[in-house]
Short mmCIF file of C-alpha atoms in Angstrom, two decimals:
data_model
loop_
_atom_site.label_atom_id
_atom_site.label_comp_id
_atom_site.label_asym_id
_atom_site.label_seq_id
_atom_site.Cartn_x
_atom_site.Cartn_y
_atom_site.Cartn_z
CA UNK G 264 -30.95 -80.13 95.04
CA UNK G 265 -28.38 -82.95 94.88
CA UNK G 266 -25.95 -81.20 97.21
CA UNK G 267 -23.11 -81.36 94.68
CA UNK G 268 -21.08 -78.22 94.07
CA UNK G 269 -22.06 -76.89 90.64
CA UNK G 270 -19.50 -74.11 90.36
CA UNK G 271 -17.52 -71.71 92.47
CA UNK G 272 -15.17 -68.78 92.51
CA UNK G 273 -12.25 -68.55 94.94
CA UNK G 274 -10.69 -65.13 95.32
CA UNK G 275 -9.64 -62.55 97.86
CA UNK G 276 -12.47 -60.05 98.47
CA UNK G 277 -12.51 -56.93 96.34
CA UNK G 278 -11.20 -58.76 93.27
CA UNK G 279 -8.06 -59.59 95.23
CA UNK G 280 -7.53 -56.07 96.51
CA UNK G 281 -9.14 -56.46 99.96
CA UNK G 282 -7.42 -59.40 101.69
CA UNK G 283 -8.72 -60.20 105.16
CA UNK G 284 -5.35 -59.29 106.67
CA UNK G 285 -6.22 -55.66 105.97
CA UNK G 286 -9.72 -55.69 107.45
CA UNK G 287 -10.43 -53.43 110.42
CA UNK G 288 -12.33 -54.79 113.41
CA UNK G 289 -16.04 -54.05 113.15
CA UNK G 290 -15.82 -52.55 109.68
CA UNK G 291 -17.98 -53.92 106.86
CA UNK G 292 -16.20 -55.12 103.73
CA UNK G 293 -18.30 -54.95 100.56
CA UNK G 294 -17.63 -57.46 97.82
CA UNK G 295 -19.00 -58.00 94.30
CA UNK G 296 -18.66 -61.22 92.33
CA UNK G 297 -19.80 -62.46 88.93
CA UNK G 298 -20.31 -66.21 88.80
CA UNK G 299 -21.45 -67.91 85.57
CA UNK G 300 -24.02 -70.68 85.95
CA UNK G 301 -22.85 -73.96 84.36
CA UNK G 302 -24.92 -74.76 81.29
CA UNK G 303 -25.45 -78.38 82.30
CA UNK G 304 -27.25 -77.36 85.51
CA UNK G 305 -29.50 -74.65 84.13
CA UNK G 306 -32.55 -76.88 84.50
CA UNK G 307 -31.87 -77.93 88.09
CA UNK G 308 -33.77 -75.92 90.71
CA UNK G 309 -33.39 -74.61 93.27
CA UNK G 310 -29.66 -73.94 93.44
CA UNK G 311 -28.23 -72.98 96.83
CA UNK G 312 -25.75 -70.11 96.98
CA UNK G 313 -23.08 -70.39 99.68
CA UNK G 314 -20.22 -68.21 100.87
CA UNK G 315 -17.15 -69.69 102.53
CA UNK G 316 -14.14 -68.09 104.14
CA UNK G 317 -11.08 -70.30 104.47
CA UNK G 318 -7.41 -70.02 105.32
CA UNK G 319 -5.49 -70.11 102.05
CA UNK G 320 -2.40 -71.59 103.68
CA UNK G 321 -4.12 -74.47 105.49
CA UNK G 322 -7.43 -74.87 103.68
CA UNK G 323 -9.27 -74.63 107.02
CA UNK G 324 -12.81 -73.31 106.56
CA UNK G 325 -13.53 -70.65 109.19
CA UNK G 326 -17.02 -69.57 108.09
CA UNK G 327 -19.84 -71.00 105.97
CA UNK G 328 -23.09 -69.19 105.26
CA UNK G 329 -26.06 -70.14 103.10
CA UNK G 330 -26.99 -66.92 101.30
CA UNK G 331 -30.15 -68.17 99.62
CA UNK G 332 -31.41 -69.93 96.50
CA UNK G 333 -31.60 -69.36 92.77
CA UNK G 334 -35.05 -70.21 91.42
CA UNK G 335 -37.09 -69.59 88.28
CA UNK G 336 -36.52 -70.22 84.60
CA UNK G 337 -33.04 -70.40 83.09
CA UNK G 338 -33.39 -67.00 81.41
CA UNK G 339 -35.05 -65.40 84.45
CA UNK G 340 -33.27 -66.62 87.54
CA UNK G 341 -34.36 -65.03 90.79
CA UNK G 342 -32.30 -64.88 93.97
CA UNK G 343 -34.30 -65.63 97.12
CA UNK G 344 -32.38 -64.69 100.32
CA UNK G 345 -32.20 -67.26 103.09
CA UNK G 346 -34.91 -66.64 105.68
CA UNK G 347 -35.68 -68.59 108.86
CA UNK G 348 -38.76 -70.78 108.79
CA UNK G 349 -40.99 -70.28 111.82
CA UNK G 350 -43.81 -72.73 111.04
CA UNK G 351 -43.81 -76.52 111.08
CA UNK G 352 -45.65 -78.57 108.43
CA UNK G 353 -48.56 -80.43 110.01
CA UNK G 354 -47.35 -83.81 108.77
CA UNK G 355 -44.05 -83.26 110.60
CA UNK G 356 -45.59 -82.18 113.92
CA UNK G 357 -44.64 -83.94 117.11
CA UNK G 358 -41.31 -84.65 118.77
CA UNK G 359 -39.03 -87.58 118.04
CA UNK G 360 -35.76 -86.75 119.80
CA UNK G 361 -33.55 -84.06 121.32
CA UNK G 362 -29.81 -83.74 120.68
CA UNK G 363 -27.68 -82.45 123.54
CA UNK G 364 -24.14 -81.35 124.25
CA UNK G 365 -23.59 -81.98 127.94
CA UNK G 366 -26.60 -80.51 129.75
CA UNK G 367 -27.56 -78.15 126.92
CA UNK G 368 -30.35 -79.07 124.50
CA UNK G 369 -29.24 -77.95 121.02
CA UNK G 370 -31.55 -79.45 118.40
CA UNK G 371 -35.03 -80.94 118.53
CA UNK G 372 -36.02 -83.52 115.94
CA UNK G 373 -39.70 -83.23 115.14
CA UNK G 374 -41.70 -85.61 112.96
CA UNK G 375 -40.47 -87.33 109.82
CA UNK G 376 -41.70 -89.43 106.92
CA UNK G 377 -39.96 -92.29 105.10
CA UNK G 378 -41.71 -93.14 101.84
CA UNK G 379 -40.65 -95.29 98.91
CA UNK G 380 -41.44 -93.60 95.60
CA UNK G 381 -40.63 -95.95 92.74
CA UNK G 382 -36.95 -96.78 92.94
CA UNK G 383 -36.25 -94.02 95.47
CA UNK G 384 -36.53 -93.77 99.23
CA UNK G 385 -37.61 -90.26 100.22
CA UNK G 386 -36.97 -89.08 103.79
CA UNK G 387 -38.47 -85.80 104.98
CA UNK G 388 -37.77 -84.45 108.45
CA UNK G 389 -37.79 -81.30 110.54
CA UNK G 390 -35.21 -79.94 112.98
CA UNK G 391 -35.60 -77.06 115.44
CA UNK G 392 -32.82 -74.91 116.86
CA UNK G 393 -33.16 -74.74 120.66
CA UNK G 394 -30.16 -72.53 121.45
CA UNK G 395 -27.55 -70.53 119.52
CA UNK G 396 -24.83 -72.84 118.22
CA UNK G 397 -21.22 -71.85 117.63
CA UNK G 398 -20.20 -75.22 116.20
CA UNK G 399 -21.26 -76.60 112.84
CA UNK G 400 -22.56 -80.10 113.50
CA UNK G 401 -22.70 -82.72 110.78
CA UNK G 402 -26.00 -84.52 110.29
CA UNK G 403 -25.78 -88.17 109.31
CA UNK G 404 -28.13 -90.65 107.68
CA UNK G 405 -26.99 -94.26 107.92
CA UNK G 406 -28.41 -97.29 106.14
CA UNK G 407 -27.68 -100.49 108.07
CA UNK G 408 -28.06 -104.09 106.97
CA UNK G 409 -30.04 -106.60 109.04
CA UNK G 410 -26.82 -107.62 110.80
CA UNK G 411 -25.90 -104.01 111.64
CA UNK G 412 -23.29 -103.34 108.97
CA UNK G 413 -23.14 -99.87 107.44
CA UNK G 414 -24.31 -100.12 103.82
CA UNK G 415 -24.65 -96.45 102.86
CA UNK G 416 -24.45 -93.04 104.47
CA UNK G 417 -25.10 -89.38 103.73
CA UNK G 418 -23.21 -87.06 106.08
CA UNK G 419 -23.16 -83.27 105.82
CA UNK G 420 -24.79 -80.04 106.89
CA UNK G 421 -28.60 -80.07 106.60
CA UNK G 422 -30.24 -78.92 103.35
CA UNK G 423 -27.83 -80.79 101.12
CA UNK G 424 -24.72 -79.64 102.96
CA UNK G 425 -25.67 -75.98 102.59
CA UNK G 426 -27.05 -74.80 105.96
CA UNK G 427 -24.56 -74.98 108.86
CA UNK G 428 -26.03 -75.18 112.36
CA UNK G 429 -24.12 -72.07 113.45
CA UNK G 430 -26.40 -70.09 111.11
CA UNK G 431 -29.63 -71.38 112.63
CA UNK G 432 -31.71 -69.00 114.72
CA UNK G 433 -33.34 -70.10 117.96
CA UNK G 434 -36.86 -71.33 117.30
CA UNK G 435 -36.54 -71.75 113.55
CA UNK G 436 -37.44 -75.00 111.81
CA UNK G 437 -35.18 -76.58 109.22
CA UNK G 438 -37.12 -78.94 106.95
CA UNK G 439 -35.04 -81.10 104.66
CA UNK G 440 -35.50 -84.02 102.32
CA UNK G 441 -33.09 -86.81 101.47
CA UNK G 442 -33.40 -89.23 98.55
CA UNK G 443 -31.69 -92.61 98.88
CA UNK G 444 -31.62 -95.81 96.88
CA UNK G 445 -33.77 -98.38 98.71
CA UNK G 446 -32.36 -101.72 99.82
CA UNK G 447 -34.02 -104.77 101.33
CA UNK G 448 -33.78 -105.70 105.00
CA UNK G 449 -32.33 -102.40 106.07
CA UNK G 450 -32.56 -100.01 108.99
CA UNK G 451 -32.29 -96.22 108.92
CA UNK G 452 -30.85 -93.98 111.63
CA UNK G 453 -29.90 -90.36 111.96
CA UNK G 454 -28.07 -88.04 114.33
CA UNK G 455 -25.44 -85.33 114.63
CA UNK G 456 -21.71 -85.28 115.30
CA UNK G 457 -18.90 -82.74 115.43
CA UNK G 458 -16.43 -83.21 112.61
CA UNK G 459 -13.29 -82.50 114.61
CA UNK G 460 -11.12 -84.48 112.22
CA UNK G 461 -10.42 -87.14 114.82
CA UNK G 462 -12.95 -88.81 117.13
CA UNK G 463 -16.14 -87.37 115.51
CA UNK G 464 -18.07 -87.16 118.83
CA UNK G 465 -21.83 -87.49 118.46
CA UNK G 466 -24.37 -85.28 120.18
CA UNK G 467 -26.28 -87.15 122.86
CA UNK G 468 -29.64 -88.29 121.44
CA UNK G 469 -32.57 -88.82 123.81
CA UNK G 470 -36.27 -89.55 123.35
CA UNK G 471 -38.90 -87.02 124.52
CA UNK G 472 -39.09 -88.86 127.86
CA UNK G 473 -35.32 -88.61 128.31
CA UNK G 474 -34.49 -92.20 127.37
CA UNK G 475 -31.13 -92.28 125.54
CA UNK G 476 -30.88 -93.81 122.08
CA UNK G 477 -28.20 -96.49 121.61
CA UNK G 478 -25.07 -95.09 119.93
CA UNK G 479 -26.76 -91.66 119.96
CA UNK G 480 -28.49 -92.59 116.69
CA UNK G 481 -32.25 -92.18 116.24
CA UNK G 482 -33.91 -95.05 114.32
CA UNK G 483 -36.30 -94.09 111.52
CA UNK G 484 -39.33 -96.23 110.80
CA UNK G 485 -40.81 -96.68 107.34
CA UNK G 486 -44.46 -95.91 106.70
#
């Protein structure tokens, strides 16, 4: 749930015997892996299971896919495959913003809640995929001081950096929750950008009536 990587296994497919350089176009490559679950995280649920393909020489990640979650008791873990969500929780109904690339609407931001629970600030929000996306956009949460300085940020793929936008299906809802440490006299904002390693261009953010948001960042109000 924290979004931190608990464990991983890096290897060529087929226990090193099926490198991608030998794959044939259109042919499926079956792979089997055994990954031990770290003892220190056996009580943390759910655990997201991701697959990444990257260039060994450069480290460039070419594909990321959220496979699903591990749930249940430590001695009876169950794998739940990733499935699109087609319904929107009633408390998150409505429309807050739309994120665009040029003239194409990519992501709709529905309702959200910002609630302080003890010493934690809990943010729950819902996104909707409006069109197929090839790029993986980074979602950001920024905490700003009263004078506009950046005090804290959480940037990554939605669902604790586990669900890239290129995997989203048109019409599905992605509901996620962020937990931050509260501060006094702060402002919250969110949005999306493309992590191109250089300029980090943001998607254009507009209100339901088409009014653009300053800096392409949508302000979040506390309840």
